[in-house]
Structures are given as structure tokens and as C-alpha cells.
Amino acid sequence: MIRKVLAFAFALVVLGAPVAHAQDVGLPIGTVAKPVVIEDLEGAAVDLAQYVGKKPVLFEFWATWCPVCEALTPKLAAASKKYAGKAEIVVIAVAVNETPRSIKRHLTKHPVPGRVLWDVDGRASRAFGALSTSYVLVLDKRGRVVYTGTGDDQNIDAAINRAILAK
């Protein structure tokens, strides 16, 4: 019985069931994010501080197997084009049933906007309160959280615009 319950809960998160939406998950609005060091897909260290507190940034916690992440890609691509130079988009690949090699292979056929990084040990997921894939965290230019959310119905455009307009 417990296996069935755990399998159902995992399926809800992995398959992107609407468990939570904007401002229901992750770091509280107004929190100053504390960046961590993770890796790029080549294994080189990347300090997320290079993105935090400079200009608005959107982090998406993503996986190749996540259908909700796939559904968000067009919204991220549109925002990337619209806010080029005004905001950064960083995709953080979670280390669940993934390898950098499988991610690179996937990206050749299914590119995503922004830089793709590798959260090999879950450090970024813990620091930014990411409980599932499709989790989006938007920070303003001071590094404060202005938006968090999950699911495919997120208004990415409005979230980035909110970060740009934040005082």
C-alpha cells in the first residue's frame, strides 16, 4: 500500500500534475537568494552569483523527461527574445535519471533558451527551494525573489516584467 501511495505522489510531481502554481512553492517572495556553485554540462564549476544581483534572472528547474518543462519552453523562448539584454534565463537540469551526456543529446533535438547548467548534487534545488521540475524562480536585479511557480500555465512574461519593474 505504501508503495502505491509513493508511486502516485511521484507520478504527480514527475508528470506535472497541477500540485502548485505561482507563489505556492519555493522561496518566499522578497527573500534574497543565496547563490551556490553548481556545474555546467562539461563539469566546470559555475557560481550562480554571476547571475544573482546583476539584472533580473529566471531560473527554471528542468529535466529532459519532464512534459511540463517541454510545455514551458515556448514561453521561455518568447521571453528570452522579448527581454534579451534585460534579463537572463538559466535552465538548471536536475540530476534525476539524467546525465550531462543525455542532456546534451536531448538538447540537440530539443533546444531550450538560456544557459543549461547541471545540479549534480541538488545544491541549487535546495538553495532555491525547488521541490519539482518546472519550478521557476525569478529574481530582480537585487537578487530578491519576485516570483516562484510550477506547472505549465505560468505567466513567464509577467514574471520577468515584474522583476524588471521591481524597485
CSV table of N, CA and C in Angstrom, one decimal:
chain,number,residue,atom,x,y,z
A,1,MET,N,0.8,-1.2,0.0
A,1,MET,CA,0.0,0.0,0.0
A,1,MET,C,0.9,1.3,0.0
A,2,ILE,N,1.9,1.3,0.8
A,2,ILE,CA,2.7,2.5,0.9
A,2,ILE,C,3.5,2.7,-0.4
A,3,ARG,N,3.8,1.6,-1.1
A,3,ARG,CA,4.5,1.8,-2.4
A,3,ARG,C,3.5,2.4,-3.4
A,4,LYS,N,2.3,2.1,-3.4
A,4,LYS,CA,1.3,2.7,-4.3
A,4,LYS,C,1.1,4.2,-4.0
A,5,VAL,N,1.1,4.5,-2.8
A,5,VAL,CA,1.0,5.9,-2.4
A,5,VAL,C,2.2,6.7,-2.8
A,6,LEU,N,3.4,6.2,-2.6
A,6,LEU,CA,4.6,6.8,-3.0
A,6,LEU,C,4.7,6.9,-4.5
A,7,ALA,N,4.3,5.9,-5.2
A,7,ALA,CA,4.3,5.9,-6.7
A,7,ALA,C,3.4,6.9,-7.2
A,8,PHE,N,2.2,7.1,-6.6
A,8,PHE,CA,1.2,8.1,-7.0
A,8,PHE,C,1.8,9.5,-6.8
A,9,ALA,N,2.4,9.7,-5.6
A,9,ALA,CA,2.9,11.0,-5.3
A,9,ALA,C,4.0,11.4,-6.3
A,10,PHE,N,4.9,10.4,-6.6
A,10,PHE,CA,6.0,10.7,-7.5
A,10,PHE,C,5.4,11.0,-8.9
A,11,ALA,N,4.4,10.2,-9.3
A,11,ALA,CA,3.8,10.5,-10.6
A,11,ALA,C,3.2,11.9,-10.7
A,12,LEU,N,2.6,12.3,-9.7
A,12,LEU,CA,2.0,13.7,-9.7
A,12,LEU,C,3.1,14.7,-9.9
A,13,VAL,N,4.3,14.6,-9.3
A,13,VAL,CA,5.4,15.5,-9.5
A,13,VAL,C,6.0,15.4,-10.8
A,14,VAL,N,6.4,14.2,-11.2
A,14,VAL,CA,7.1,13.9,-12.4
A,14,VAL,C,6.2,14.2,-13.6
A,15,LEU,N,5.0,13.8,-13.6
A,15,LEU,CA,4.1,14.0,-14.8
A,15,LEU,C,3.5,15.4,-14.8
A,16,GLY,N,3.8,16.2,-13.8
A,16,GLY,CA,3.4,17.6,-13.9
A,16,GLY,C,2.0,17.9,-13.5
A,17,ALA,N,1.4,17.1,-12.7
A,17,ALA,CA,0.1,17.4,-12.3
A,17,ALA,C,0.0,18.7,-11.5
A,18,PRO,N,-1.0,19.4,-11.6
A,18,PRO,CA,-1.1,20.8,-11.0
A,18,PRO,C,-1.0,20.8,-9.5
A,19,VAL,N,0.1,20.4,-8.9
A,19,VAL,CA,0.2,20.3,-7.5
A,19,VAL,C,0.3,21.7,-6.9
A,20,ALA,N,1.0,22.6,-7.5
A,20,ALA,CA,1.2,24.0,-7.1
A,20,ALA,C,1.3,24.9,-8.2
A,21,HIS,N,1.0,26.2,-8.0
A,21,HIS,CA,1.2,27.2,-9.0
A,21,HIS,C,1.9,28.4,-8.5
A,22,ALA,N,1.9,29.5,-9.2
A,22,ALA,CA,2.6,30.7,-8.8
A,22,ALA,C,2.5,31.0,-7.3
A,23,GLN,N,3.6,31.3,-6.7
A,23,GLN,CA,3.7,31.7,-5.3
A,23,GLN,C,3.2,30.7,-4.3
A,24,ASP,N,3.0,29.5,-4.7
A,24,ASP,CA,2.6,28.4,-3.8
A,24,ASP,C,3.8,27.6,-3.3
A,25,VAL,N,5.0,27.8,-3.9
A,25,VAL,CA,6.1,26.9,-3.6
A,25,VAL,C,7.4,27.7,-3.5
A,26,GLY,N,8.4,27.0,-3.0
A,26,GLY,CA,9.8,27.6,-3.1
A,26,GLY,C,10.0,28.7,-2.1
A,27,LEU,N,11.0,29.5,-2.5
A,27,LEU,CA,11.4,30.6,-1.6
A,27,LEU,C,10.3,31.7,-1.5
A,28,PRO,N,10.1,32.3,-0.3
A,28,PRO,CA,9.1,33.3,-0.2
A,28,PRO,C,9.4,34.6,-1.0
A,29,ILE,N,8.4,35.2,-1.5
A,29,ILE,CA,8.6,36.5,-2.2
A,29,ILE,C,9.3,37.5,-1.3
A,30,GLY,N,10.3,38.2,-1.9
A,30,GLY,CA,11.1,39.2,-1.1
A,30,GLY,C,12.4,38.6,-0.5
A,31,THR,N,12.5,37.3,-0.5
A,31,THR,CA,13.7,36.7,0.0
A,31,THR,C,14.9,37.0,-0.9
A,32,VAL,N,16.0,37.3,-0.3
A,32,VAL,CA,17.2,37.5,-1.1
A,32,VAL,C,17.9,36.1,-1.3
A,33,ALA,N,18.0,35.7,-2.6
A,33,ALA,CA,18.5,34.4,-2.9
A,33,ALA,C,20.0,34.3,-2.6
A,34,LYS,N,20.4,33.1,-2.1
A,34,LYS,CA,21.8,32.8,-1.8
A,34,LYS,C,22.3,31.9,-2.8
A,35,PRO,N,23.1,32.4,-3.8
A,35,PRO,CA,23.6,31.6,-4.9
A,35,PRO,C,24.6,30.5,-4.4
A,36,VAL,N,24.7,29.4,-5.2
A,36,VAL,CA,25.6,28.3,-4.9
A,36,VAL,C,26.4,28.0,-6.1
A,37,VAL,N,27.4,27.2,-6.0
A,37,VAL,CA,28.2,26.7,-7.1
A,37,VAL,C,27.7,25.4,-7.6
A,38,ILE,N,27.4,25.3,-8.9
A,38,ILE,CA,27.0,24.0,-9.5
A,38,ILE,C,27.9,23.8,-10.7
A,39,GLU,N,27.5,23.0,-11.7
A,39,GLU,CA,28.4,22.7,-12.8
A,39,GLU,C,27.7,23.0,-14.1
A,40,ASP,N,28.5,23.2,-15.2
A,40,ASP,CA,28.0,23.2,-16.5
A,40,ASP,C,27.9,21.8,-17.0
A,41,LEU,N,27.5,21.6,-18.2
A,41,LEU,CA,27.4,20.2,-18.8
A,41,LEU,C,28.7,19.6,-19.1
A,42,GLU,N,29.8,20.4,-19.0
A,42,GLU,CA,31.2,19.9,-19.2
A,42,GLU,C,31.8,19.5,-17.9
A,43,GLY,N,31.2,19.8,-16.8
A,43,GLY,CA,31.7,19.5,-15.5
A,43,GLY,C,32.5,20.7,-14.8
A,44,ALA,N,32.5,21.8,-15.5
A,44,ALA,CA,33.2,23.0,-14.9
A,44,ALA,C,32.3,23.7,-13.9
A,45,ALA,N,32.9,24.2,-12.8
A,45,ALA,CA,32.2,24.9,-11.7
A,45,ALA,C,31.6,26.2,-12.3
A,46,VAL,N,30.3,26.4,-11.9
A,46,VAL,CA,29.6,27.7,-12.2
A,46,VAL,C,29.0,28.3,-11.0
A,47,ASP,N,29.5,29.5,-10.6
A,47,ASP,CA,28.9,30.1,-9.4
A,47,ASP,C,27.7,30.9,-9.9
A,48,LEU,N,26.5,30.6,-9.3
A,48,LEU,CA,25.3,31.2,-9.7
A,48,LEU,C,25.3,32.7,-9.3
A,49,ALA,N,26.3,33.1,-8.5
A,49,ALA,CA,26.4,34.5,-8.1
A,49,ALA,C,26.7,35.4,-9.3
A,50,GLN,N,27.2,34.8,-10.4
A,50,GLN,CA,27.4,35.6,-11.6
A,50,GLN,C,26.1,36.1,-12.2
A,51,TYR,N,24.9,35.5,-11.8
A,51,TYR,CA,23.6,35.9,-12.3
A,51,TYR,C,22.8,36.6,-11.3
A,52,VAL,N,23.0,36.4,-10.0
A,52,VAL,CA,22.2,37.0,-8.9
A,52,VAL,C,22.7,38.4,-8.5
A,53,GLY,N,21.8,39.3,-8.5
A,53,GLY,CA,22.1,40.7,-8.1
A,53,GLY,C,22.7,41.5,-9.2
A,54,LYS,N,22.7,41.1,-10.4
A,54,LYS,CA,23.2,41.9,-11.5
A,54,LYS,C,22.1,42.5,-12.3
A,55,LYS,N,21.2,41.6,-12.8
A,55,LYS,CA,20.0,42.0,-13.5
A,55,LYS,C,19.0,40.9,-13.3
A,56,PRO,N,17.7,41.2,-13.7
A,56,PRO,CA,16.7,40.1,-13.4
A,56,PRO,C,17.2,38.8,-14.1
A,57,VAL,N,16.8,37.7,-13.4
A,57,VAL,CA,17.2,36.4,-13.8
A,57,VAL,C,16.0,35.4,-13.5
A,58,LEU,N,15.8,34.5,-14.5
A,58,LEU,CA,14.8,33.5,-14.3
A,58,LEU,C,15.6,32.2,-14.3
A,59,PHE,N,15.3,31.4,-13.3
A,59,PHE,CA,15.9,30.0,-13.2
A,59,PHE,C,14.7,29.0,-13.3
A,60,GLU,N,14.9,28.1,-14.3
A,60,GLU,CA,13.9,27.0,-14.4
A,60,GLU,C,14.6,25.7,-14.0
A,61,PHE,N,14.0,24.9,-13.1
A,61,PHE,CA,14.5,23.6,-12.8
A,61,PHE,C,13.8,22.6,-13.7
A,62,TRP,N,14.6,21.9,-14.5
A,62,TRP,CA,14.2,21.3,-15.7
A,62,TRP,C,14.8,19.9,-15.8
A,63,ALA,N,14.1,19.0,-16.6
A,63,ALA,CA,14.6,17.7,-16.9
A,63,ALA,C,14.1,17.3,-18.3
A,64,THR,N,14.9,16.5,-19.0
A,64,THR,CA,14.6,16.1,-20.3
A,64,THR,C,13.3,15.3,-20.4
A,65,TRP,N,13.0,14.6,-19.3
A,65,TRP,CA,11.8,13.7,-19.2
A,65,TRP,C,10.6,14.4,-18.7
A,66,CYS,N,10.6,15.7,-18.5
A,66,CYS,CA,9.5,16.5,-17.9
A,66,CYS,C,8.6,17.1,-19.0
A,67,PRO,N,7.4,16.6,-19.1
A,67,PRO,CA,6.5,17.1,-20.1
A,67,PRO,C,6.1,18.6,-19.8
A,68,VAL,N,6.0,18.9,-18.6
A,68,VAL,CA,5.6,20.3,-18.2
A,68,VAL,C,6.7,21.3,-18.6
A,69,CYS,N,8.0,20.8,-18.4
A,69,CYS,CA,9.1,21.6,-18.8
A,69,CYS,C,9.1,21.9,-20.3
A,70,GLU,N,8.8,20.8,-21.1
A,70,GLU,CA,8.6,20.9,-22.5
A,70,GLU,C,7.5,21.9,-22.9
A,71,ALA,N,6.4,21.9,-22.1
A,71,ALA,CA,5.3,22.8,-22.4
A,71,ALA,C,5.7,24.3,-22.1
A,72,LEU,N,6.6,24.5,-21.2
A,72,LEU,CA,7.1,25.8,-20.8
A,72,LEU,C,8.1,26.4,-21.8
A,73,THR,N,8.7,25.6,-22.6
A,73,THR,CA,9.8,26.0,-23.5
A,73,THR,C,9.4,27.1,-24.4
A,74,PRO,N,8.2,27.1,-25.1
A,74,PRO,CA,7.9,28.2,-25.9
A,74,PRO,C,7.7,29.5,-25.2
A,75,LYS,N,7.2,29.5,-24.0
A,75,LYS,CA,7.0,30.7,-23.2
A,75,LYS,C,8.4,31.2,-22.8
A,76,LEU,N,9.3,30.4,-22.4
A,76,LEU,CA,10.7,30.8,-22.1
A,76,LEU,C,11.4,31.4,-23.3
A,77,ALA,N,11.2,30.7,-24.5
A,77,ALA,CA,11.8,31.2,-25.7
A,77,ALA,C,11.3,32.6,-26.1
A,78,ALA,N,10.0,32.8,-26.0
A,78,ALA,CA,9.4,34.1,-26.3
A,78,ALA,C,9.9,35.2,-25.3
A,79,ALA,N,10.0,34.8,-24.0
A,79,ALA,CA,10.6,35.8,-23.0
A,79,ALA,C,12.0,36.1,-23.3
A,80,SER,N,12.8,35.0,-23.7
A,80,SER,CA,14.2,35.2,-23.9
A,80,SER,C,14.4,36.2,-25.1
A,81,LYS,N,13.6,36.1,-26.1
A,81,LYS,CA,13.6,37.1,-27.2
A,81,LYS,C,13.2,38.5,-26.8
A,82,LYS,N,12.1,38.5,-26.1
A,82,LYS,CA,11.5,39.8,-25.7
A,82,LYS,C,12.4,40.6,-24.7
A,83,TYR,N,13.0,39.9,-23.8
A,83,TYR,CA,13.8,40.5,-22.8
A,83,TYR,C,15.3,40.4,-22.9
A,84,ALA,N,15.7,40.1,-24.2
A,84,ALA,CA,17.2,40.0,-24.4
A,84,ALA,C,17.9,41.2,-24.0
A,85,GLY,N,19.0,41.0,-23.2
A,85,GLY,CA,19.7,42.1,-22.7
A,85,GLY,C,19.2,42.7,-21.4
A,86,LYS,N,17.9,42.4,-21.1
A,86,LYS,CA,17.3,43.0,-19.9
A,86,LYS,C,17.2,42.0,-18.8
A,87,ALA,N,17.2,40.7,-19.1
A,87,ALA,CA,17.0,39.6,-18.1
A,87,ALA,C,17.7,38.4,-18.7
A,88,GLU,N,18.2,37.6,-17.7
A,88,GLU,CA,18.8,36.3,-18.1
A,88,GLU,C,17.9,35.1,-17.8
A,89,ILE,N,18.1,34.1,-18.6
A,89,ILE,CA,17.3,32.8,-18.4
A,89,ILE,C,18.4,31.7,-18.2
A,90,VAL,N,18.3,31.0,-17.1
A,90,VAL,CA,19.2,29.9,-16.8
A,90,VAL,C,18.4,28.7,-16.5
A,91,VAL,N,18.7,27.6,-17.2
A,91,VAL,CA,18.0,26.4,-17.0
A,91,VAL,C,18.9,25.5,-16.2
A,92,ILE,N,18.3,25.0,-15.1
A,92,ILE,CA,19.1,24.1,-14.2
A,92,ILE,C,18.6,22.7,-14.3
A,93,ALA,N,19.3,21.8,-15.0
A,93,ALA,CA,19.0,20.4,-15.1
A,93,ALA,C,19.1,19.7,-13.8
A,94,VAL,N,18.1,19.0,-13.4
A,94,VAL,CA,18.1,18.3,-12.1
A,94,VAL,C,18.8,16.9,-12.4
A,95,ALA,N,19.4,16.4,-11.4
A,95,ALA,CA,20.2,15.1,-11.6
A,95,ALA,C,19.3,13.9,-11.2
A,96,VAL,N,18.1,13.8,-11.7
A,96,VAL,CA,17.3,12.7,-11.5
A,96,VAL,C,17.1,11.9,-12.8
A,97,ASN,N,17.7,10.7,-12.9
A,97,ASN,CA,17.6,10.0,-14.2
A,97,ASN,C,18.2,10.7,-15.3
A,98,GLU,N,19.2,11.5,-15.1
A,98,GLU,CA,19.9,12.3,-16.2
A,98,GLU,C,21.4,12.2,-16.0
A,99,THR,N,22.0,12.4,-17.1
A,99,THR,CA,23.5,12.6,-17.1
A,99,THR,C,23.8,13.8,-18.0
A,100,PRO,N,24.9,14.5,-17.8
A,100,PRO,CA,25.2,15.6,-18.8
A,100,PRO,C,25.2,15.1,-20.2
A,101,ARG,N,25.6,13.9,-20.5
A,101,ARG,CA,25.6,13.3,-21.8
A,101,ARG,C,24.2,13.2,-22.4
A,102,SER,N,23.3,12.7,-21.6
A,102,SER,CA,21.9,12.5,-22.0
A,102,SER,C,21.2,13.9,-22.2
A,103,ILE,N,21.6,14.8,-21.4
A,103,ILE,CA,21.0,16.2,-21.5
A,103,ILE,C,21.5,16.8,-22.8
A,104,LYS,N,22.8,16.7,-23.1
A,104,LYS,CA,23.4,17.3,-24.3
A,104,LYS,C,22.7,16.7,-25.6
A,105,ARG,N,22.6,15.4,-25.5
A,105,ARG,CA,21.9,14.7,-26.6
A,105,ARG,C,20.5,15.2,-26.8
A,106,HIS,N,19.8,15.3,-25.8
A,106,HIS,CA,18.4,15.8,-25.8
A,106,HIS,C,18.3,17.2,-26.4
A,107,LEU,N,19.3,18.1,-26.0
A,107,LEU,CA,19.3,19.5,-26.4
A,107,LEU,C,19.6,19.6,-27.9
A,108,THR,N,20.2,18.7,-28.5
A,108,THR,CA,20.5,18.8,-29.9
A,108,THR,C,19.2,18.8,-30.7
A,109,LYS,N,18.2,18.0,-30.3
A,109,LYS,CA,16.9,18.0,-31.0
A,109,LYS,C,15.8,18.9,-30.3
A,110,HIS,N,16.0,19.2,-29.1
A,110,HIS,CA,15.0,20.0,-28.3
A,110,HIS,C,15.7,21.1,-27.6
A,111,PRO,N,16.2,22.1,-28.2
A,111,PRO,CA,16.9,23.2,-27.5
A,111,PRO,C,16.0,24.0,-26.6
A,112,VAL,N,16.6,24.5,-25.6
A,112,VAL,CA,15.9,25.4,-24.6
A,112,VAL,C,16.6,26.7,-24.6
A,113,PRO,N,15.9,27.8,-24.3
A,113,PRO,CA,16.6,29.1,-24.3
A,113,PRO,C,17.4,29.2,-23.0
A,114,GLY,N,18.5,30.0,-23.1
A,114,GLY,CA,19.3,30.3,-21.9
A,114,GLY,C,20.4,29.2,-21.8
A,115,ARG,N,21.2,29.5,-20.8
A,115,ARG,CA,22.3,28.6,-20.5
A,115,ARG,C,21.8,27.4,-19.7
A,116,VAL,N,22.2,26.2,-20.0
A,116,VAL,CA,21.8,25.0,-19.3
A,116,VAL,C,22.9,24.6,-18.3
A,117,LEU,N,22.6,24.4,-17.1
A,117,LEU,CA,23.6,24.0,-16.0
A,117,LEU,C,23.1,22.7,-15.4
A,118,TRP,N,24.0,22.1,-14.6
A,118,TRP,CA,23.8,20.7,-14.1
A,118,TRP,C,23.9,20.8,-12.6
A,119,ASP,N,22.7,20.5,-11.9
A,119,ASP,CA,22.6,20.5,-10.5
A,119,ASP,C,23.0,19.1,-10.0
A,120,VAL,N,24.2,18.7,-10.1
A,120,VAL,CA,24.6,17.3,-9.9
A,120,VAL,C,24.3,16.7,-8.5
A,121,ASP,N,24.3,17.6,-7.5
A,121,ASP,CA,24.1,17.0,-6.2
A,121,ASP,C,22.9,17.7,-5.5
A,122,GLY,N,22.1,18.4,-6.3
A,122,GLY,CA,20.9,19.0,-5.7
A,122,GLY,C,21.1,20.3,-4.9
A,123,ARG,N,22.3,20.8,-5.0
A,123,ARG,CA,22.7,22.0,-4.2
A,123,ARG,C,21.8,23.2,-4.6
A,124,ALA,N,21.6,23.5,-5.9
A,124,ALA,CA,20.7,24.6,-6.3
A,124,ALA,C,19.3,24.3,-6.0
A,125,SER,N,18.9,23.1,-6.2
A,125,SER,CA,17.5,22.8,-5.8
A,125,SER,C,17.2,23.1,-4.4
A,126,ARG,N,18.1,22.7,-3.5
A,126,ARG,CA,17.9,23.0,-2.1
A,126,ARG,C,18.0,24.5,-1.8
A,127,ALA,N,18.9,25.2,-2.3
A,127,ALA,CA,19.1,26.6,-2.1
A,127,ALA,C,18.0,27.5,-2.6
A,128,PHE,N,17.4,27.1,-3.7
A,128,PHE,CA,16.3,27.9,-4.3
A,128,PHE,C,14.9,27.3,-4.0
A,129,GLY,N,14.8,26.3,-3.2
A,129,GLY,CA,13.5,25.7,-2.8
A,129,GLY,C,12.8,25.0,-3.9
A,130,ALA,N,13.5,24.4,-4.8
A,130,ALA,CA,12.9,23.7,-6.0
A,130,ALA,C,12.4,22.3,-5.5
A,131,LEU,N,11.1,22.1,-5.4
A,131,LEU,CA,10.6,20.8,-5.0
A,131,LEU,C,10.3,19.9,-6.2
A,132,SER,N,10.3,20.4,-7.4
A,132,SER,CA,9.9,19.6,-8.5
A,132,SER,C,10.5,20.3,-9.8
A,133,THR,N,10.4,19.5,-10.9
A,133,THR,CA,10.8,20.1,-12.2
A,133,THR,C,9.7,21.1,-12.5
A,134,SER,N,9.9,22.0,-13.5
A,134,SER,CA,9.1,23.0,-13.9
A,134,SER,C,9.0,24.2,-12.9
A,135,TYR,N,9.7,24.1,-11.8
A,135,TYR,CA,9.8,25.1,-10.8
A,135,TYR,C,10.6,26.3,-11.5
A,136,VAL,N,9.9,27.5,-11.4
A,136,VAL,CA,10.5,28.7,-12.0
A,136,VAL,C,10.7,29.7,-10.8
A,137,LEU,N,11.9,30.3,-10.7
A,137,LEU,CA,12.2,31.3,-9.7
A,137,LEU,C,12.7,32.5,-10.5
A,138,VAL,N,12.1,33.6,-10.2
A,138,VAL,CA,12.5,34.9,-10.9
A,138,VAL,C,13.0,35.8,-9.8
A,139,LEU,N,14.2,36.4,-10.0
A,139,LEU,CA,14.8,37.3,-9.1
A,139,LEU,C,14.9,38.7,-9.8
A,140,ASP,N,14.8,39.7,-9.0
A,140,ASP,CA,15.0,41.1,-9.6
A,140,ASP,C,16.5,41.4,-9.6
A,141,LYS,N,16.9,42.6,-10.0
A,141,LYS,CA,18.3,43.0,-10.1
A,141,LYS,C,19.0,43.0,-8.8
A,142,ARG,N,18.3,43.0,-7.7
A,142,ARG,CA,18.9,43.0,-6.3
A,142,ARG,C,19.1,41.6,-5.8
A,143,GLY,N,18.6,40.6,-6.6
A,143,GLY,CA,18.6,39.2,-6.1
A,143,GLY,C,17.5,38.8,-5.2
A,144,ARG,N,16.4,39.6,-5.2
A,144,ARG,CA,15.2,39.3,-4.4
A,144,ARG,C,14.2,38.5,-5.2
A,145,VAL,N,13.6,37.5,-4.6
A,145,VAL,CA,12.6,36.7,-5.3
A,145,VAL,C,11.3,37.6,-5.5
A,146,VAL,N,10.9,37.6,-6.8
A,146,VAL,CA,9.7,38.3,-7.2
A,146,VAL,C,8.6,37.3,-7.7
A,147,TYR,N,9.0,36.1,-8.0
A,147,TYR,CA,8.1,35.1,-8.5
A,147,TYR,C,8.6,33.7,-8.3
A,148,THR,N,7.7,32.8,-7.9
A,148,THR,CA,8.0,31.4,-7.9
A,148,THR,C,6.7,30.7,-8.4
A,149,GLY,N,6.9,29.5,-9.1
A,149,GLY,CA,5.8,28.8,-9.5
A,149,GLY,C,6.2,27.5,-10.2
A,150,THR,N,5.2,26.6,-10.3
A,150,THR,CA,5.4,25.4,-11.1
A,150,THR,C,4.2,25.2,-12.0
A,151,GLY,N,4.3,24.3,-12.9
A,151,GLY,CA,3.3,23.9,-13.8
A,151,GLY,C,3.4,24.6,-15.2
A,152,ASP,N,2.6,24.2,-16.1
A,152,ASP,CA,2.7,24.7,-17.5
A,152,ASP,C,1.9,26.0,-17.8
A,153,ASP,N,1.1,26.4,-16.8
A,153,ASP,CA,0.3,27.6,-17.0
A,153,ASP,C,0.9,28.9,-16.4
A,154,GLN,N,2.2,28.9,-16.1
A,154,GLN,CA,2.8,30.1,-15.6
A,154,GLN,C,2.9,31.2,-16.6
A,155,ASN,N,2.8,32.4,-16.1
A,155,ASN,CA,2.9,33.6,-17.0
A,155,ASN,C,4.3,34.1,-16.9
A,156,ILE,N,5.2,33.5,-17.7
A,156,ILE,CA,6.6,33.8,-17.7
A,156,ILE,C,6.9,35.3,-18.0
A,157,ASP,N,6.1,35.8,-19.0
A,157,ASP,CA,6.3,37.1,-19.4
A,157,ASP,C,6.0,38.1,-18.3
A,158,ALA,N,4.9,37.9,-17.6
A,158,ALA,CA,4.6,38.8,-16.5
A,158,ALA,C,5.6,38.7,-15.3
A,159,ALA,N,6.1,37.5,-15.1
A,159,ALA,CA,7.1,37.3,-14.0
A,159,ALA,C,8.4,38.0,-14.3
A,160,ILE,N,8.8,37.9,-15.5
A,160,ILE,CA,10.1,38.7,-15.8
A,160,ILE,C,9.8,40.2,-15.8
A,161,ASN,N,8.7,40.6,-16.3
A,161,ASN,CA,8.4,42.0,-16.3
A,161,ASN,C,8.3,42.5,-14.9
A,162,ARG,N,7.7,41.8,-14.0
A,162,ARG,CA,7.7,42.2,-12.6
A,162,ARG,C,9.1,42.4,-12.0
A,163,ALA,N,10.0,41.5,-12.4
A,163,ALA,CA,11.4,41.6,-12.0
A,163,ALA,C,12.1,42.9,-12.5
A,164,ILE,N,11.8,43.1,-13.8
A,164,ILE,CA,12.4,44.3,-14.4
A,164,ILE,C,11.9,45.6,-13.8
A,165,LEU,N,10.6,45.6,-13.4
A,165,LEU,CA,10.0,46.8,-12.8
A,165,LEU,C,10.2,47.0,-11.3
A,166,ALA,N,10.7,45.9,-10.7
A,166,ALA,CA,11.0,46.0,-9.2
A,166,ALA,C,11.9,47.1,-8.9
A,167,LYS,N,11.6,47.8,-7.8
A,167,LYS,CA,12.5,48.9,-7.3
A,167,LYS,C,13.5,48.4,-6.3
